[in-house]
PDB file of C-alpha atoms in Angstrom:
ATOM      1  CA  MET A   1       0.000   0.000   0.000  1.00 85.00           C
ATOM      2  CA  ASP A   2       1.189   3.486  -0.844  1.00 89.00           C
ATOM      3  CA  ILE A   3      -1.454   6.206  -0.732  1.00 91.00           C
ATOM      4  CA  THR A   4      -0.580   9.895  -0.971  1.00 91.00           C
ATOM      5  CA  VAL A   5      -3.101  12.724  -0.632  1.00 90.00           C
ATOM      6  CA  ARG A   6      -2.933  16.478  -0.170  1.00 93.00           C
ATOM      7  CA  TYR A   7      -5.312  17.834   2.447  1.00 90.00           C
ATOM      8  CA  GLU A   8      -5.884  20.882   4.647  1.00 88.00           C
ATOM      9  CA  PRO A   9      -7.698  20.053   7.887  1.00 86.00           C
ATOM     10  CA  ALA A  10     -10.028  22.745   9.190  1.00 84.00           C
ATOM     11  CA  PRO A  11      -9.218  24.100  12.677  1.00 81.00           C
ATOM     12  CA  GLU A  12     -12.423  22.602  14.127  1.00 81.00           C
ATOM     13  CA  GLU A  13     -11.546  19.234  12.593  1.00 85.00           C
ATOM     14  CA  VAL A  14      -8.178  19.244  14.358  1.00 82.00           C
ATOM     15  CA  VAL A  15      -9.844  20.182  17.657  1.00 80.00           C
ATOM     16  CA  ARG A  16     -12.422  17.376  17.267  1.00 78.00           C
ATOM     17  CA  ALA A  17      -9.686  14.829  16.581  1.00 84.00           C
ATOM     18  CA  VAL A  18      -7.607  15.851  19.592  1.00 79.00           C
ATOM     19  CA  GLN A  19     -10.623  16.066  21.897  1.00 76.00           C
ATOM     20  CA  ARG A  20     -11.780  12.632  20.749  1.00 79.00           C
ATOM     21  CA  GLY A  21      -8.287  11.283  21.384  1.00 78.00           C
ATOM     22  CA  LEU A  22      -8.298  12.754  24.882  1.00 74.00           C
ATOM     23  CA  ARG A  23     -11.856  11.633  25.661  1.00 76.00           C
ATOM     24  CA  GLY A  24     -10.878   8.849  28.079  1.00 73.00           C
ATOM     25  CA  GLN A  25      -8.467  11.039  30.003  1.00 76.00           C
ATOM     26  CA  LEU A  26     -10.942  13.925  30.138  1.00 72.00           C
ATOM     27  CA  ALA A  27     -13.727  11.651  31.371  1.00 77.00           C
ATOM     28  CA  ALA A  28     -11.522  10.450  34.231  1.00 80.00           C
ATOM     29  CA  LEU A  29     -10.474  13.999  35.106  1.00 81.00           C
ATOM     30  CA  TYR A  30     -14.064  15.256  35.075  1.00 84.00           C
ATOM     31  CA  ALA A  31     -15.228  12.269  37.151  1.00 88.00           C
ATOM     32  CA  VAL A  32     -12.636  13.051  39.831  1.00 90.00           C
ATOM     33  CA  LEU A  33     -13.483  16.758  39.760  1.00 89.00           C
ATOM     34  CA  VAL A  34     -17.224  16.145  40.081  1.00 89.00           C
ATOM     35  CA  SER A  35     -16.697  13.546  42.826  1.00 91.00           C
ATOM     36  CA  VAL A  36     -14.576  15.921  44.899  1.00 92.00           C
ATOM     37  CA  LEU A  37     -17.035  18.784  44.472  1.00 91.00           C
ATOM     38  CA  VAL A  38     -20.057  16.628  45.356  1.00 92.00           C
ATOM     39  CA  ALA A  39     -18.250  15.159  48.390  1.00 93.00           C
ATOM     40  CA  GLY A  40     -17.367  18.679  49.498  1.00 93.00           C
ATOM     41  CA  ALA A  41     -20.994  19.723  49.080  1.00 92.00           C
ATOM     42  CA  VAL A  42     -22.177  16.806  51.231  1.00 93.00           C
ATOM     43  CA  VAL A  43     -19.683  17.727  53.955  1.00 92.00           C
ATOM     44  CA  LEU A  44     -20.759  21.366  53.843  1.00 90.00           C
ATOM     45  CA  PHE A  45     -24.443  20.393  54.045  1.00 90.00           C
ATOM     46  CA  LEU A  46     -23.633  18.250  57.091  1.00 90.00           C
ATOM     47  CA  LEU A  47     -21.700  21.132  58.666  1.00 89.00           C
ATOM     48  CA  GLY A  48     -24.657  23.464  58.160  1.00 92.00           C
ATOM     49  CA  ASP A  49     -23.352  25.646  55.329  1.00 90.00           C
ATOM     50  CA  PRO A  50     -25.953  25.174  52.578  1.00 90.00           C
ATOM     51  CA  THR A  51     -24.851  28.243  50.590  1.00 91.00           C
ATOM     52  CA  MET A  52     -21.340  26.903  49.964  1.00 92.00           C
ATOM     53  CA  ALA A  53     -22.703  23.383  49.462  1.00 92.00           C
ATOM     54  CA  ILE A  54     -25.026  24.622  46.718  1.00 92.00           C
ATOM     55  CA  ALA A  55     -22.143  26.573  45.181  1.00 93.00           C
ATOM     56  CA  LEU A  56     -20.081  23.360  45.017  1.00 91.00           C
ATOM     57  CA  LEU A  57     -22.988  21.477  43.439  1.00 92.00           C
ATOM     58  CA  VAL A  58     -23.352  24.199  40.809  1.00 93.00           C
ATOM     59  CA  ALA A  59     -19.598  24.061  40.216  1.00 93.00           C
ATOM     60  CA  SER A  60     -19.824  20.274  39.797  1.00 92.00           C
ATOM     61  CA  VAL A  61     -22.199  20.831  36.872  1.00 92.00           C
ATOM     62  CA  LEU A  62     -20.551  23.898  35.354  1.00 91.00           C
ATOM     63  CA  GLY A  63     -16.938  22.758  35.835  1.00 88.00           C
ATOM     64  CA  PRO A  64     -16.900  20.083  33.123  1.00 87.00           C
ATOM     65  CA  LEU A  65     -18.846  22.341  30.736  1.00 88.00           C
ATOM     66  CA  ALA A  66     -16.436  25.226  31.296  1.00 89.00           C
ATOM     67  CA  GLY A  67     -13.486  22.844  31.022  1.00 84.00           C
ATOM     68  CA  SER A  68     -14.660  21.571  27.642  1.00 81.00           C
ATOM     69  CA  TRP A  69     -15.222  25.102  26.367  1.00 87.00           C
ATOM     70  CA  TRP A  70     -11.803  26.233  27.599  1.00 84.00           C
ATOM     71  CA  LEU A  71     -10.085  23.169  26.098  1.00 77.00           C
ATOM     72  CA  ARG A  72     -11.681  23.695  22.665  1.00 76.00           C
ATOM     73  CA  ARG A  73     -10.613  27.321  22.692  1.00 80.00           C
ATOM     74  CA  ARG A  74      -7.076  26.487  23.825  1.00 78.00           C
ATOM     75  CA  LEU A  75      -6.657  23.659  21.326  1.00 73.00           C
ATOM     76  CA  ARG A  76      -7.870  25.846  18.471  1.00 74.00           C
ATOM     77  CA  LYS A  77      -5.120  28.372  19.256  1.00 76.00           C
ATOM     78  CA  GLN A  78      -2.330  25.933  20.071  1.00 73.00           C
ATOM     79  CA  LEU A  79      -2.956  23.566  17.175  1.00 74.00           C
ATOM     80  CA  ALA A  80      -3.448  26.157  14.431  1.00 74.00           C
ATOM     81  CA  PHE A  81      -0.136  24.986  12.950  1.00 71.00           C
ATOM     82  CA  LEU A  82      -1.874  21.711  11.994  1.00 76.00           C
ATOM     83  CA  SER A  83      -4.507  23.501   9.891  1.00 80.00           C
ATOM     84  CA  VAL A  84      -2.258  24.003   6.892  1.00 85.00           C
ATOM     85  CA  PRO A  85      -1.940  22.215   3.554  1.00 90.00           C
ATOM     86  CA  THR A  86      -0.575  18.774   4.398  1.00 90.00           C
ATOM     87  CA  THR A  87       0.597  15.872   2.295  1.00 93.00           C
ATOM     88  CA  VAL A  88      -0.350  12.597   3.941  1.00 91.00           C
ATOM     89  CA  ARG A  89       1.313   9.401   2.759  1.00 93.00           C
ATOM     90  CA  VAL A  90       0.149   6.050   4.136  1.00 93.00           C
ATOM     91  CA  MET A  91       2.470   3.133   3.440  1.00 92.00           C
ATOM     92  CA  ASP A  92       2.847  -0.491   4.488  1.00 89.00           C
ATOM     93  CA  ASP A  93       5.505   0.367   7.072  1.00 89.00           C
ATOM     94  CA  GLY A  94       4.044   3.622   8.431  1.00 89.00           C
ATOM     95  CA  TYR A  95       2.726   7.006   7.540  1.00 90.00           C
ATOM     96  CA  GLU A  96       4.140  10.449   6.870  1.00 92.00           C
ATOM     97  CA  CYS A  97       2.662  13.945   7.142  1.00 89.00           C
ATOM     98  CA  ARG A  98       4.467  16.801   5.408  1.00 91.00           C
ATOM     99  CA  THR A  99       3.765  20.519   5.521  1.00 89.00           C
ATOM    100  CA  ASP A 100       5.879  23.435   4.376  1.00 88.00           C
ATOM    101  CA  GLU A 101       7.187  23.692   7.949  1.00 87.00           C
ATOM    102  CA  SER A 102       7.555  20.097   9.148  1.00 87.00           C
ATOM    103  CA  THR A 103       7.659  16.413   8.345  1.00 89.00           C
ATOM    104  CA  THR A 104       6.436  13.701  10.691  1.00 88.00           C
ATOM    105  CA  ALA A 105       6.964  10.031   9.937  1.00 91.00           C
ATOM    106  CA  MET A 106       5.975   7.138  12.186  1.00 90.00           C
ATOM    107  CA  ARG A 107       6.114   3.382  11.754  1.00 90.00           C
ATOM    108  CA  TRP A 108       3.023   1.299  12.519  1.00 88.00           C
ATOM    109  CA  SER A 109       4.996  -0.690  15.077  1.00 86.00           C
ATOM    110  CA  MET A 110       5.110   2.417  17.311  1.00 86.00           C
ATOM    111  CA  PHE A 111       1.360   2.451  17.873  1.00 86.00           C
ATOM    112  CA  SER A 112      -0.217   0.567  20.723  1.00 85.00           C
ATOM    113  CA  ASP A 113      -3.760   1.283  19.567  1.00 84.00           C
ATOM    114  CA  VAL A 114      -5.731   2.618  16.620  1.00 86.00           C
ATOM    115  CA  VAL A 115      -9.240   3.904  17.290  1.00 85.00           C
ATOM    116  CA  THR A 116     -11.551   4.191  14.322  1.00 87.00           C
ATOM    117  CA  THR A 117     -14.235   6.867  14.464  1.00 88.00           C
ATOM    118  CA  PRO A 118     -16.586   7.979  11.695  1.00 89.00           C
ATOM    119  CA  GLU A 119     -14.290  10.939  11.037  1.00 90.00           C
ATOM    120  CA  PHE A 120     -10.747   9.807  11.936  1.00 90.00           C
ATOM    121  CA  TRP A 121      -8.275   7.065  12.617  1.00 89.00           C
ATOM    122  CA  LEU A 122      -6.783   8.053  15.986  1.00 89.00           C
ATOM    123  CA  LEU A 123      -3.302   6.680  16.658  1.00 87.00           C
ATOM    124  CA  PHE A 124      -2.148   6.042  20.229  1.00 89.00           C
ATOM    125  CA  VAL A 125       1.118   5.228  21.973  1.00 86.00           C
ATOM    126  CA  ASN A 126       0.636   3.942  25.527  1.00 86.00           C
ATOM    127  CA  LYS A 127      -2.928   5.290  25.753  1.00 81.00           C
ATOM    128  CA  GLN A 128      -1.778   8.749  24.653  1.00 83.00           C
ATOM    129  CA  PRO A 129      -3.113  10.174  21.376  1.00 84.00           C
ATOM    130  CA  VAL A 130      -0.165  11.044  19.162  1.00 85.00           C
ATOM    131  CA  ALA A 131      -1.632  11.416  15.676  1.00 85.00           C
ATOM    132  CA  PHE A 132      -4.760  11.202  13.584  1.00 88.00           C
ATOM    133  CA  LEU A 133      -5.582  10.482   9.990  1.00 90.00           C
ATOM    134  CA  PRO A 134      -8.672  12.361   8.781  1.00 91.00           C
ATOM    135  CA  LYS A 135     -10.871  10.057   6.724  1.00 92.00           C
ATOM    136  CA  ALA A 136     -12.091  13.047   4.681  1.00 89.00           C
ATOM    137  CA  ALA A 137      -8.621  13.291   3.144  1.00 91.00           C
ATOM    138  CA  PHE A 138      -9.102   9.930   1.429  1.00 93.00           C
ATOM    139  CA  ASP A 139     -11.646   8.770  -1.135  1.00 92.00           C
ATOM    140  CA  ALA A 140     -13.883   5.772  -0.385  1.00 91.00           C
ATOM    141  CA  ALA A 141     -11.562   3.221  -2.028  1.00 92.00           C
ATOM    142  CA  GLN A 142      -8.534   4.565  -0.146  1.00 92.00           C
ATOM    143  CA  GLN A 143     -10.485   4.540   3.135  1.00 92.00           C
ATOM    144  CA  ALA A 144     -11.444   0.912   2.552  1.00 91.00           C
ATOM    145  CA  GLU A 145      -7.830  -0.009   1.765  1.00 92.00           C
ATOM    146  CA  ILE A 146      -6.512   1.742   4.894  1.00 91.00           C
ATOM    147  CA  ALA A 147      -9.242   0.234   7.093  1.00 89.00           C
ATOM    148  CA  GLY A 148      -8.468  -3.247   5.762  1.00 88.00           C
ATOM    149  CA  PHE A 149      -4.766  -2.710   6.250  1.00 89.00           C
ATOM    150  CA  LEU A 150      -5.192  -1.513   9.843  1.00 85.00           C
ATOM    151  CA  ALA A 151      -7.530  -4.408  10.622  1.00 82.00           C
ATOM    152  CA  ALA A 152      -4.917  -6.883   9.379  1.00 81.00           C
ATOM    153  CA  ARG A 153      -2.077  -5.290  11.395  1.00 73.00           C
ATOM    154  CA  ASP A 154      -0.943  -6.330  14.846  1.00 57.00           C
ATOM    155  CA  VAL A 155      -1.976  -2.871  16.099  1.00 52.00           C
ATOM    156  CA  PRO A 156      -5.265  -3.339  17.951  1.00 51.00           C
ATOM    157  CA  ALA A 157      -8.033  -1.286  16.395  1.00 48.00           C
ATOM    158  CA  ARG A 158     -11.288  -0.527  18.153  1.00 52.00           C
TER     159      ARG A 158
END
């Protein structure tokens, strides 16, 4: 297999890919945050301070929402360098992304996991998202070839 395409991901597309890659870590972080805030609210109710307890309960609802909003905004700014014309080459031994400013090449053996979503192939090393391949960059035949290739690899895909 040797597929080469030229593609320019939109800023929102990059943010969606990174957020989707971080979904498991964000869910754990938000679960801990909400648990701590709810536990604090229970303690404050028991100590007779309902005003602060209610404030913590409100924060337990608004915290994850505000965190998601802040993360999207931050990612959009920090990852703007990825929203440029990019040449993506997918080969039997790995893949390569080239822009006017950088070249990234990785072998398939590096990846511990590949997550397939309707929009992306998310590539992980030790549960950390390290790259994504946007399906929109490839036509239907190329997508089918890549999906078949990834399914046949030793890299677990889910």
